[in-house]
Coordinates of N, CA and C and ligand atoms in Angstrom, one line a residue:
X1 N 32.7 13.2 -5.5 CA 31.9 12.3 -6.3 C 31.7 12.9 -7.6
X2 N 32.0 12.1 -8.7 CA 31.7 12.5 -10.0 C 30.5 11.8 -10.5
X3 N 29.3 12.4 -10.3 CA 28.1 11.6 -10.6 C 27.9 11.3 -12.1
X4 N 28.4 12.1 -13.0 CA 28.3 11.8 -14.4 C 29.1 10.5 -14.7
X5 N 30.3 10.5 -14.1 CA 31.2 9.3 -14.4 C 30.5 8.0 -13.8
X6 N 30.0 8.2 -12.6 CA 29.3 7.0 -12.0 C 28.2 6.5 -12.9
X7 N 27.3 7.4 -13.4 CA 26.2 7.0 -14.2 C 26.7 6.3 -15.5
X8 N 27.8 6.9 -16.1 CA 28.4 6.3 -17.3 C 29.0 4.9 -17.0
X9 N 29.7 4.8 -15.8 CA 30.2 3.5 -15.4 C 29.2 2.4 -15.2
X10 N 28.0 2.8 -14.6 CA 26.9 1.9 -14.4 C 26.4 1.4 -15.8
X11 N 26.2 2.4 -16.7 CA 25.6 2.0 -18.0 C 26.6 1.1 -18.7
X12 N 27.9 1.3 -18.6 CA 28.8 0.4 -19.3 C 28.8 -1.0 -18.6
X13 N 28.8 -1.0 -17.3 CA 28.7 -2.3 -16.6 C 27.5 -3.1 -17.0
X14 N 26.4 -2.4 -17.1 CA 25.1 -3.1 -17.5 C 25.2 -3.6 -18.9
X15 N 25.7 -2.7 -19.8 CA 25.8 -3.0 -21.2 C 26.7 -4.2 -21.5
X16 N 27.9 -4.1 -20.8 CA 28.9 -5.2 -21.1 C 28.4 -6.6 -20.6
X17 N 27.4 -6.6 -19.8 CA 26.9 -7.9 -19.3 C 25.5 -8.2 -19.9
X18 N 25.1 -7.3 -20.8 CA 23.8 -7.5 -21.5 C 22.7 -7.7 -20.5
X19 N 22.7 -6.8 -19.5 CA 21.6 -6.9 -18.5 C 20.4 -6.0 -18.8
X20 N 20.5 -5.2 -19.9 CA 19.4 -4.2 -20.1 C 18.0 -4.8 -20.1
X21 N 17.8 -6.0 -20.7 CA 16.5 -6.6 -20.7 C 15.9 -6.9 -19.3
X22 N 16.8 -7.1 -18.4 CA 16.4 -7.5 -17.0 C 16.1 -6.2 -16.2
X23 N 16.6 -5.1 -16.7 CA 16.4 -3.8 -15.9 C 15.1 -3.1 -16.2
X24 N 14.0 -3.7 -15.8 CA 12.7 -3.1 -15.9 C 12.4 -2.3 -14.6
X25 N 11.4 -1.5 -14.6 CA 11.1 -0.7 -13.4 C 10.8 -1.7 -12.2
X26 N 10.0 -2.7 -12.5 CA 9.6 -3.7 -11.5 C 10.9 -4.4 -10.9
X27 N 11.8 -4.9 -11.8 CA 12.9 -5.6 -11.3 C 13.9 -4.7 -10.5
X28 N 14.1 -3.5 -11.0 CA 15.0 -2.6 -10.4 C 14.5 -2.1 -9.0
X29 N 13.2 -1.8 -9.0 CA 12.6 -1.4 -7.7 C 12.7 -2.5 -6.7
X30 N 12.5 -3.7 -7.1 CA 12.6 -4.9 -6.2 C 14.1 -5.1 -5.8
X31 N 15.0 -5.0 -6.7 CA 16.4 -5.1 -6.4 C 16.8 -4.1 -5.4
X32 N 16.3 -2.8 -5.6 CA 16.7 -1.8 -4.6 C 16.2 -2.1 -3.2
X33 N 15.0 -2.6 -3.1 CA 14.4 -3.0 -1.9 C 15.2 -4.1 -1.2
X34 N 15.5 -5.1 -2.0 CA 16.3 -6.3 -1.5 C 17.6 -5.8 -1.0
X35 N 18.3 -4.9 -1.7 CA 19.6 -4.4 -1.2 C 19.5 -3.6 0.1
X36 N 18.4 -2.8 0.2 CA 18.1 -2.0 1.4 C 17.9 -3.0 2.5
X37 N 17.2 -4.1 2.2 CA 16.9 -5.1 3.3 C 18.2 -5.8 3.7
X38 N 19.1 -6.0 2.8 CA 20.4 -6.6 3.1 C 21.2 -5.7 4.1
X39 N 21.1 -4.4 3.9 CA 21.7 -3.4 4.8 C 21.0 -3.5 6.2
X40 N 19.7 -3.6 6.2 CA 19.0 -3.7 7.4 C 19.3 -4.9 8.2
X41 N 19.5 -6.0 7.4 CA 19.8 -7.3 8.1 C 21.1 -7.2 8.9
X42 N 22.0 -6.4 8.5 CA 23.3 -6.3 9.2 C 23.0 -5.7 10.6
X43 N 22.0 -4.8 10.7 CA 21.8 -4.1 12.0 C 20.6 -4.7 12.7
X44 N 20.0 -5.8 12.2 CA 18.7 -6.3 12.6 C 18.6 -6.5 14.1
X45 N 19.7 -7.1 14.8 CA 19.6 -7.5 16.2 C 20.3 -6.5 17.1
X46 N 20.7 -5.3 16.6 CA 21.3 -4.3 17.5 C 20.2 -3.8 18.4
X47 N 20.7 -3.3 19.5 CA 19.8 -2.6 20.4 C 19.4 -1.2 19.8
X48 N 18.2 -0.7 20.2 CA 17.7 0.5 19.6 C 18.7 1.7 19.6
X49 N 19.4 1.8 20.7 CA 20.3 3.0 20.8 C 21.7 2.8 20.4
X50 N 22.1 1.6 19.9 CA 23.4 1.4 19.5 C 23.8 2.2 18.2
X51 N 24.9 2.7 18.2 CA 25.3 3.5 17.0 C 26.6 3.0 16.3
X52 N 27.2 1.9 16.8 CA 28.4 1.4 16.3 C 28.1 0.3 15.2
X53 N 29.1 -0.1 14.5 CA 28.9 -1.3 13.6 C 28.7 -2.5 14.5
X54 N 27.9 -3.4 14.1 CA 27.7 -4.6 14.9 C 28.9 -5.5 14.9
X55 N 29.1 -6.3 15.9 CA 30.3 -7.2 16.0 C 30.3 -8.2 14.9
X56 N 29.1 -8.6 14.4 CA 29.0 -9.6 13.4 C 29.3 -9.1 12.0
X57 N 29.5 -7.9 11.8 CA 29.7 -7.4 10.4 C 30.8 -6.4 10.3
X58 N 31.5 -6.3 9.2 CA 32.6 -5.4 9.0 C 32.0 -4.1 8.4
X59 N 32.8 -3.1 8.5 CA 32.5 -1.8 7.8 C 32.3 -2.1 6.3
X60 N 33.2 -3.0 5.8 CA 33.2 -3.3 4.3 C 31.9 -3.9 3.9
X61 N 31.3 -4.8 4.8 CA 30.0 -5.4 4.4 C 28.9 -4.3 4.3
X62 N 29.0 -3.4 5.3 CA 28.0 -2.2 5.2 C 28.2 -1.4 4.0
X63 N 29.5 -1.1 3.7 CA 29.8 -0.3 2.4 C 29.3 -1.1 1.2
X64 N 29.5 -2.4 1.2 CA 29.0 -3.2 0.0 C 27.5 -3.0 -0.2
X65 N 26.7 -3.1 0.9 CA 25.3 -3.0 0.7 C 24.9 -1.5 0.4
X66 N 25.5 -0.6 0.9 CA 25.3 0.8 0.6 C 25.5 1.1 -0.9
X67 N 26.6 0.5 -1.4 CA 27.0 0.6 -2.8 C 25.9 -0.1 -3.7
X68 N 25.4 -1.3 -3.2 CA 24.4 -2.0 -4.0 C 23.1 -1.1 -4.1
X69 N 22.7 -0.5 -3.0 CA 21.5 0.3 -3.0 C 21.7 1.5 -3.9
X70 N 22.9 2.1 -3.9 CA 23.2 3.2 -4.8 C 23.2 2.8 -6.2
X71 N 23.7 1.7 -6.6 CA 23.7 1.2 -7.9 C 22.3 1.0 -8.4
X72 N 21.5 0.4 -7.7 CA 20.1 0.1 -8.2 C 19.3 1.4 -8.2
X73 N 19.5 2.3 -7.3 CA 18.8 3.6 -7.3 C 19.2 4.4 -8.5
X74 N 20.5 4.5 -8.8 CA 20.9 5.2 -10.0 C 20.4 4.6 -11.3
X75 N 20.5 3.2 -11.3 CA 20.0 2.5 -12.5 C 18.5 2.7 -12.7
X76 N 17.8 2.6 -11.6 CA 16.3 2.8 -11.7 C 16.0 4.2 -12.3
X77 N 16.7 5.2 -11.8 CA 16.6 6.6 -12.3 C 16.9 6.7 -13.8
X78 N 18.0 6.0 -14.2 CA 18.4 6.0 -15.6 C 17.3 5.5 -16.5
X79 N 16.7 4.3 -16.2 CA 15.7 3.8 -17.1 C 14.4 4.5 -17.0
X80 N 14.1 5.2 -15.9 CA 12.9 5.9 -15.8 C 13.0 7.4 -16.2
X81 N 14.2 7.8 -16.7 CA 14.5 9.2 -17.1 C 14.2 10.2 -16.0
X82 N 14.7 9.8 -14.8 CA 14.6 10.7 -13.6 C 16.0 11.3 -13.4
X83 N 16.0 12.7 -13.3 CA 17.2 13.4 -12.9 C 17.3 13.3 -11.4
X84 N 18.1 12.4 -10.9 CA 18.2 12.1 -9.5 C 18.6 13.4 -8.7
X85 N 19.6 14.1 -9.2 CA 20.0 15.3 -8.5 C 18.9 16.3 -8.3
X86 N 18.2 16.5 -9.4 CA 17.0 17.5 -9.4 C 15.9 17.0 -8.5
X87 N 15.6 15.7 -8.6 CA 14.6 15.1 -7.7 C 14.9 15.2 -6.3
X88 N 16.2 15.0 -6.0 CA 16.7 15.1 -4.6 C 16.5 16.5 -4.0
X89 N 17.0 17.5 -4.8 CA 16.9 18.8 -4.2 C 15.5 19.4 -4.2
X90 N 14.6 18.9 -5.1 CA 13.2 19.3 -5.1 C 12.6 18.7 -3.8
X91 N 12.9 17.5 -3.5 CA 12.3 16.8 -2.4 C 12.8 17.4 -1.1
X92 N 14.1 17.8 -1.1 CA 14.7 18.4 0.1 C 14.0 19.8 0.4
X93 N 13.7 20.5 -0.7 CA 12.9 21.8 -0.5 C 11.6 21.5 0.1
X94 N 10.9 20.5 -0.4 CA 9.6 20.1 0.2 C 9.8 19.7 1.7
X95 N 10.8 18.9 2.0 CA 11.1 18.5 3.3 C 11.4 19.7 4.3
X96 N 12.1 20.6 3.8 CA 12.4 21.8 4.6 C 11.2 22.6 4.9
X97 N 10.2 22.6 4.0 CA 8.9 23.3 4.3 C 8.1 22.5 5.3
X98 N 8.1 21.2 5.1 CA 7.3 20.3 6.0 C 7.9 20.3 7.4
X99 N 9.3 20.3 7.5 CA 9.9 20.2 8.8 C 10.8 21.4 9.0
X100 N 10.2 22.5 9.5 CA 10.9 23.8 9.6 C 12.2 23.7 10.4
X101 N 13.2 24.5 10.1 CA 14.4 24.6 10.9 C 14.2 24.9 12.3
X102 N 14.7 24.1 13.2 CA 14.5 24.3 14.7 C 15.5 25.3 15.3
X103 N 16.6 25.6 14.5 CA 17.6 26.5 15.1 C 17.4 27.9 14.5
X104 N 17.2 28.9 15.5 CA 16.9 30.3 15.1 C 18.2 31.1 14.9
Ligands
LIG1 MG1 23.9 -6.8 -1.5

């Protein structure tokens, strides 16, 4: 994954469609939640312990929603001047301290 290219491609995609004015923190955080909900909807009626793709959805549908979530997360970070990679690893460090390694 070339994250710098992805970020650049997203900026170009948004700019070419003149969507910048719509990309406020409120709108993007809501769009991120909506796309995460679309992902959840695919698995909504699965049994708790099922691990496969549901019969009602293709892998491509799941991939589409994952990509939508990723788009809005990256775009939200762009407009909020958040270094996503740095934020991710900092939070992982905090998670590791909160949830210690169980394998000795
Ligand atoms: Mg979607």
